[in-house]
PDB file of C-alpha atoms in Angstrom:
ATOM      1  CA  UNK D  13      40.445 111.314  93.454  1.00 82.00           C
ATOM      2  CA  UNK D  14      42.156 112.819  90.225  1.00 87.00           C
ATOM      3  CA  UNK D  15      45.024 111.938  88.269  1.00 90.00           C
ATOM      4  CA  UNK D  16      46.263 113.616  84.868  1.00 92.00           C
ATOM      5  CA  UNK D  17      46.875 111.837  81.549  1.00 94.00           C
ATOM      6  CA  UNK D  18      50.449 111.915  82.055  1.00 93.00           C
ATOM      7  CA  UNK D  19      50.163 109.747  85.113  1.00 92.00           C
ATOM      8  CA  UNK D  20      47.833 107.036  83.174  1.00 94.00           C
ATOM      9  CA  UNK D  21      50.554 107.132  80.776  1.00 95.00           C
ATOM     10  CA  UNK D  22      53.374 106.655  83.008  1.00 94.00           C
ATOM     11  CA  UNK D  23      51.569 103.906  84.789  1.00 93.00           C
ATOM     12  CA  UNK D  24      50.039 102.284  81.994  1.00 95.00           C
ATOM     13  CA  UNK D  25      46.361 102.574  82.880  1.00 95.00           C
ATOM     14  CA  UNK D  26      43.726 103.544  80.187  1.00 94.00           C
ATOM     15  CA  UNK D  27      41.418 105.717  81.896  1.00 94.00           C
ATOM     16  CA  UNK D  28      40.927 107.627  85.166  1.00 94.00           C
ATOM     17  CA  UNK D  29      38.489 105.308  86.040  1.00 93.00           C
ATOM     18  CA  UNK D  30      40.592 102.637  86.657  1.00 92.00           C
ATOM     19  CA  UNK D  31      42.765 104.771  89.015  1.00 90.00           C
ATOM     20  CA  UNK D  32      40.325 106.585  91.063  1.00 89.00           C
ATOM     21  CA  UNK D  33      39.605 104.989  94.573  1.00 85.00           C
ATOM     22  CA  UNK D  34      42.984 102.902  94.075  1.00 85.00           C
ATOM     23  CA  UNK D  35      45.252 102.988  97.159  1.00 79.00           C
ATOM     24  CA  UNK D  36      48.529 104.619  96.323  1.00 76.00           C
ATOM     25  CA  UNK D  37      50.195 101.163  98.106  1.00 75.00           C
ATOM     26  CA  UNK D  38      48.881  99.270  94.766  1.00 80.00           C
ATOM     27  CA  UNK D  39      51.219 101.600  92.715  1.00 82.00           C
ATOM     28  CA  UNK D  40      54.422 100.417  94.417  1.00 79.00           C
ATOM     29  CA  UNK D  41      56.361  97.622  94.471  1.00 75.00           C
ATOM     30  CA  UNK D  42      56.240  95.711  97.715  1.00 66.00           C
ATOM     31  CA  UNK D  43      59.909  96.221  98.696  1.00 61.00           C
ATOM     32  CA  UNK D  44      61.475  97.528 102.127  1.00 58.00           C
ATOM     33  CA  UNK D  45      62.861 100.675 100.379  1.00 58.00           C
ATOM     34  CA  UNK D  46      59.145 101.701  99.414  1.00 56.00           C
ATOM     35  CA  UNK D  47      57.778 100.470 102.843  1.00 58.00           C
ATOM     36  CA  UNK D  48      60.399 102.882 104.663  1.00 59.00           C
ATOM     37  CA  UNK D  49      59.246 105.810 102.177  1.00 57.00           C
ATOM     38  CA  UNK D  50      55.624 105.210 102.913  1.00 58.00           C
ATOM     39  CA  UNK D  51      56.583 105.027 106.496  1.00 56.00           C
ATOM     40  CA  UNK D  52      58.447 108.192 106.488  1.00 57.00           C
ATOM     41  CA  UNK D  53      55.577 109.959 103.888  1.00 54.00           C
ATOM     42  CA  UNK D  54      53.165 108.910 106.652  1.00 52.00           C
ATOM     43  CA  UNK D  55      55.239 110.376 109.764  1.00 54.00           C
ATOM     44  CA  UNK D  56      56.202 113.761 108.363  1.00 57.00           C
ATOM     45  CA  UNK D  57      53.200 114.688 105.915  1.00 61.00           C
ATOM     46  CA  UNK D  58      55.211 114.407 103.035  1.00 70.00           C
ATOM     47  CA  UNK D  59      57.983 113.066 101.210  1.00 74.00           C
ATOM     48  CA  UNK D  60      60.461 113.732  98.650  1.00 80.00           C
ATOM     49  CA  UNK D  61      62.376 110.631  97.198  1.00 84.00           C
ATOM     50  CA  UNK D  62      62.976 107.535  94.825  1.00 87.00           C
ATOM     51  CA  UNK D  63      60.848 104.425  94.914  1.00 87.00           C
ATOM     52  CA  UNK D  64      60.120 101.546  92.739  1.00 89.00           C
ATOM     53  CA  UNK D  65      56.762 101.589  90.977  1.00 90.00           C
ATOM     54  CA  UNK D  66      54.525  99.164  89.373  1.00 89.00           C
ATOM     55  CA  UNK D  67      52.568  99.520  86.466  1.00 92.00           C
ATOM     56  CA  UNK D  68      49.295  98.023  85.552  1.00 93.00           C
ATOM     57  CA  UNK D  69      50.753  95.205  83.410  1.00 94.00           C
ATOM     58  CA  UNK D  70      53.091  94.675  86.505  1.00 90.00           C
ATOM     59  CA  UNK D  71      56.600  95.752  85.064  1.00 92.00           C
ATOM     60  CA  UNK D  72      58.373  97.752  87.786  1.00 91.00           C
ATOM     61  CA  UNK D  73      59.963 101.100  87.139  1.00 93.00           C
ATOM     62  CA  UNK D  74      62.229 103.771  89.139  1.00 92.00           C
ATOM     63  CA  UNK D  75      59.853 106.709  89.733  1.00 92.00           C
ATOM     64  CA  UNK D  76      61.002 109.977  92.047  1.00 91.00           C
ATOM     65  CA  UNK D  77      58.132 111.138  93.926  1.00 87.00           C
ATOM     66  CA  UNK D  78      57.249 114.223  96.034  1.00 87.00           C
ATOM     67  CA  UNK D  79      54.175 114.022  97.884  1.00 86.00           C
ATOM     68  CA  UNK D  80      52.244 116.244 100.328  1.00 86.00           C
ATOM     69  CA  UNK D  81      49.512 115.545 102.694  1.00 84.00           C
ATOM     70  CA  UNK D  82      46.612 117.869 102.465  1.00 86.00           C
ATOM     71  CA  UNK D  83      44.402 119.263 105.240  1.00 88.00           C
ATOM     72  CA  UNK D  84      41.667 121.580 105.603  1.00 90.00           C
ATOM     73  CA  UNK D  85      41.798 124.562 107.687  1.00 91.00           C
ATOM     74  CA  UNK D  86      40.168 122.740 110.512  1.00 93.00           C
ATOM     75  CA  UNK D  87      43.073 120.437 110.449  1.00 89.00           C
ATOM     76  CA  UNK D  88      41.188 117.519 108.599  1.00 91.00           C
ATOM     77  CA  UNK D  89      42.917 114.982 106.682  1.00 84.00           C
ATOM     78  CA  UNK D  90      41.845 115.521 103.003  1.00 83.00           C
ATOM     79  CA  UNK D  91      44.220 113.478 101.076  1.00 80.00           C
ATOM     80  CA  UNK D  92      47.504 113.739  99.238  1.00 81.00           C
ATOM     81  CA  UNK D  93      49.068 115.402  96.275  1.00 87.00           C
ATOM     82  CA  UNK D  94      51.858 113.731  94.599  1.00 87.00           C
ATOM     83  CA  UNK D  95      54.148 114.180  91.192  1.00 90.00           C
ATOM     84  CA  UNK D  96      56.115 111.407  89.867  1.00 91.00           C
ATOM     85  CA  UNK D  97      59.016 111.374  87.351  1.00 93.00           C
ATOM     86  CA  UNK D  98      60.183 108.168  85.676  1.00 95.00           C
ATOM     87  CA  UNK D  99      64.063 107.704  86.541  1.00 96.00           C
ATOM     88  CA  UNK D 100      64.485 104.562  85.174  1.00 94.00           C
ATOM     89  CA  UNK D 101      66.755 105.984  82.196  1.00 95.00           C
ATOM     90  CA  UNK D 102      68.930 107.948  84.924  1.00 95.00           C
ATOM     91  CA  UNK D 103      69.159 104.740  87.055  1.00 94.00           C
ATOM     92  CA  UNK D 104      70.353 102.955  84.120  1.00 95.00           C
ATOM     93  CA  UNK D 105      73.220 105.471  83.502  1.00 96.00           C
ATOM     94  CA  UNK D 106      74.050 105.711  87.138  1.00 95.00           C
ATOM     95  CA  UNK D 107      74.543 102.011  87.047  1.00 95.00           C
ATOM     96  CA  UNK D 108      76.711 102.179  84.161  1.00 97.00           C
ATOM     97  CA  UNK D 109      78.858 105.047  85.229  1.00 97.00           C
ATOM     98  CA  UNK D 110      79.047 102.876  88.828  1.00 97.00           C
ATOM     99  CA  UNK D 111      80.454  99.794  86.466  1.00 97.00           C
ATOM    100  CA  UNK D 112      82.815 102.116  84.467  1.00 96.00           C
ATOM    101  CA  UNK D 113      84.336 103.531  87.178  1.00 97.00           C
ATOM    102  CA  UNK D 114      84.867 100.217  88.945  1.00 96.00           C
ATOM    103  CA  UNK D 115      86.574  99.064  85.831  1.00 96.00           C
ATOM    104  CA  UNK D 116      88.626 102.147  85.684  1.00 96.00           C
ATOM    105  CA  UNK D 117      89.769 101.428  89.308  1.00 96.00           C
ATOM    106  CA  UNK D 118      90.845  97.989  88.439  1.00 96.00           C
ATOM    107  CA  UNK D 119      92.592  99.045  85.235  1.00 96.00           C
ATOM    108  CA  UNK D 120      94.600 101.650  87.633  1.00 96.00           C
ATOM    109  CA  UNK D 121      95.453  99.299  90.190  1.00 95.00           C
ATOM    110  CA  UNK D 122      96.561  96.689  87.285  1.00 95.00           C
ATOM    111  CA  UNK D 123      98.591  99.614  85.621  1.00 95.00           C
ATOM    112  CA  UNK D 124     100.061 100.597  89.444  1.00 94.00           C
ATOM    113  CA  UNK D 125     100.840  97.041  89.776  1.00 94.00           C
ATOM    114  CA  UNK D 126     102.395  96.565  86.367  1.00 92.00           C
ATOM    115  CA  UNK D 127     104.668  99.656  86.698  1.00 91.00           C
ATOM    116  CA  UNK D 128     105.901  98.574  90.087  1.00 90.00           C
ATOM    117  CA  UNK D 129     106.852  95.029  88.679  1.00 89.00           C
ATOM    118  CA  UNK D 130     108.593  96.943  85.746  1.00 86.00           C
ATOM    119  CA  UNK D 131     110.340  99.431  88.423  1.00 86.00           C
ATOM    120  CA  UNK D 132     111.552  96.570  90.440  1.00 85.00           C
ATOM    121  CA  UNK D 133     112.902  94.660  87.493  1.00 83.00           C
ATOM    122  CA  UNK D 134     114.678  97.661  85.986  1.00 84.00           C
ATOM    123  CA  UNK D 135     116.347  98.621  89.132  1.00 86.00           C
ATOM    124  CA  UNK D 136     118.944  95.779  89.540  1.00 83.00           C
ATOM    125  CA  UNK D 137     120.462  96.311  85.788  1.00 83.00           C
ATOM    126  CA  UNK D 138     120.592 100.139  86.352  1.00 85.00           C
ATOM    127  CA  UNK D 139     122.526  99.696  89.810  1.00 86.00           C
ATOM    128  CA  UNK D 140     124.945  97.281  87.700  1.00 82.00           C
ATOM    129  CA  UNK D 141     125.531  99.958  85.255  1.00 85.00           C
ATOM    130  CA  UNK D 142     125.827 102.691  87.619  1.00 88.00           C
ATOM    131  CA  UNK D 143     128.326 100.563  89.745  1.00 84.00           C
ATOM    132  CA  UNK D 144     130.435  99.524  87.015  1.00 81.00           C
ATOM    133  CA  UNK D 145     130.297 103.392  85.226  1.00 87.00           C
ATOM    134  CA  UNK D 146     131.225 104.797  88.530  1.00 89.00           C
ATOM    135  CA  UNK D 147     134.114 102.223  88.881  1.00 83.00           C
ATOM    136  CA  UNK D 148     135.386 103.054  85.806  1.00 85.00           C
ATOM    137  CA  UNK D 149     134.831 106.908  86.080  1.00 87.00           C
ATOM    138  CA  UNK D 150     136.743 107.104  89.529  1.00 90.00           C
ATOM    139  CA  UNK D 151     139.492 104.580  89.216  1.00 88.00           C
ATOM    140  CA  UNK D 152     140.260 104.428  85.400  1.00 87.00           C
ATOM    141  CA  UNK D 153     143.837 105.308  86.421  1.00 88.00           C
ATOM    142  CA  UNK D 154     144.343 102.988  88.930  1.00 89.00           C
ATOM    143  CA  UNK D 155     143.155  99.802  86.447  1.00 86.00           C
ATOM    144  CA  UNK D 156     144.757  97.812  84.433  1.00 89.00           C
ATOM    145  CA  UNK D 157     144.033  97.412  80.579  1.00 90.00           C
ATOM    146  CA  UNK D 158     142.464  93.979  81.501  1.00 92.00           C
ATOM    147  CA  UNK D 159     140.432  95.377  84.265  1.00 88.00           C
ATOM    148  CA  UNK D 160     139.138  98.008  82.285  1.00 87.00           C
ATOM    149  CA  UNK D 161     138.263  95.490  79.373  1.00 90.00           C
ATOM    150  CA  UNK D 162     136.541  93.305  81.617  1.00 89.00           C
ATOM    151  CA  UNK D 163     134.673  96.353  83.181  1.00 86.00           C
ATOM    152  CA  UNK D 164     133.898  97.480  79.814  1.00 87.00           C
ATOM    153  CA  UNK D 165     132.613  93.924  78.600  1.00 90.00           C
ATOM    154  CA  UNK D 166     130.220  93.883  81.747  1.00 87.00           C
ATOM    155  CA  UNK D 167     128.791  97.271  81.133  1.00 88.00           C
ATOM    156  CA  UNK D 168     127.960  96.008  77.768  1.00 90.00           C
ATOM    157  CA  UNK D 169     126.554  92.821  78.965  1.00 89.00           C
ATOM    158  CA  UNK D 170     124.328  94.713  81.642  1.00 86.00           C
ATOM    159  CA  UNK D 171     123.347  97.163  78.624  1.00 89.00           C
ATOM    160  CA  UNK D 172     122.431  94.697  76.509  1.00 89.00           C
ATOM    161  CA  UNK D 173     120.301  92.607  79.314  1.00 85.00           C
ATOM    162  CA  UNK D 174     118.459  95.728  80.123  1.00 85.00           C
ATOM    163  CA  UNK D 175     117.688  96.572  76.356  1.00 86.00           C
ATOM    164  CA  UNK D 176     116.318  92.878  76.054  1.00 86.00           C
ATOM    165  CA  UNK D 177     114.256  93.729  79.138  1.00 81.00           C
ATOM    166  CA  UNK D 178     112.849  96.969  77.936  1.00 79.00           C
TER     167      UNK D 178
END
């Protein structure tokens, strides 16, 4: 029955006359999401939610809809009143955010795997260092000079390998 100039601009129509008498379903892209939303509108007497809209030039855009049916005092159906907001930019931002989140999860997973590998690879050289240093620290009085030299060489080799690994 009536649309305001903002509606015309949003849907790409030039005049109210192009829209008056048009069924609301002509403004929506045929999709399961929209059909479900329209069914909910009819069964509940009103609706709030997101839909896929169709402009005059057949381009599609995301729209947030708030609609209610209007009845007379005698409970006669008079029509519907609706408000729409173009949420295309918000939907694009949500998609970007979703992709960034997925990328971040992949990066964190890769980082965790990398640290797990590094931890595993460092454990053996450190065990060798700890073992040789414990042997020297606890038994130095009982070891011969040659055994001390051999242990010191092993410590040095292990430390050098660990340094190169890092």
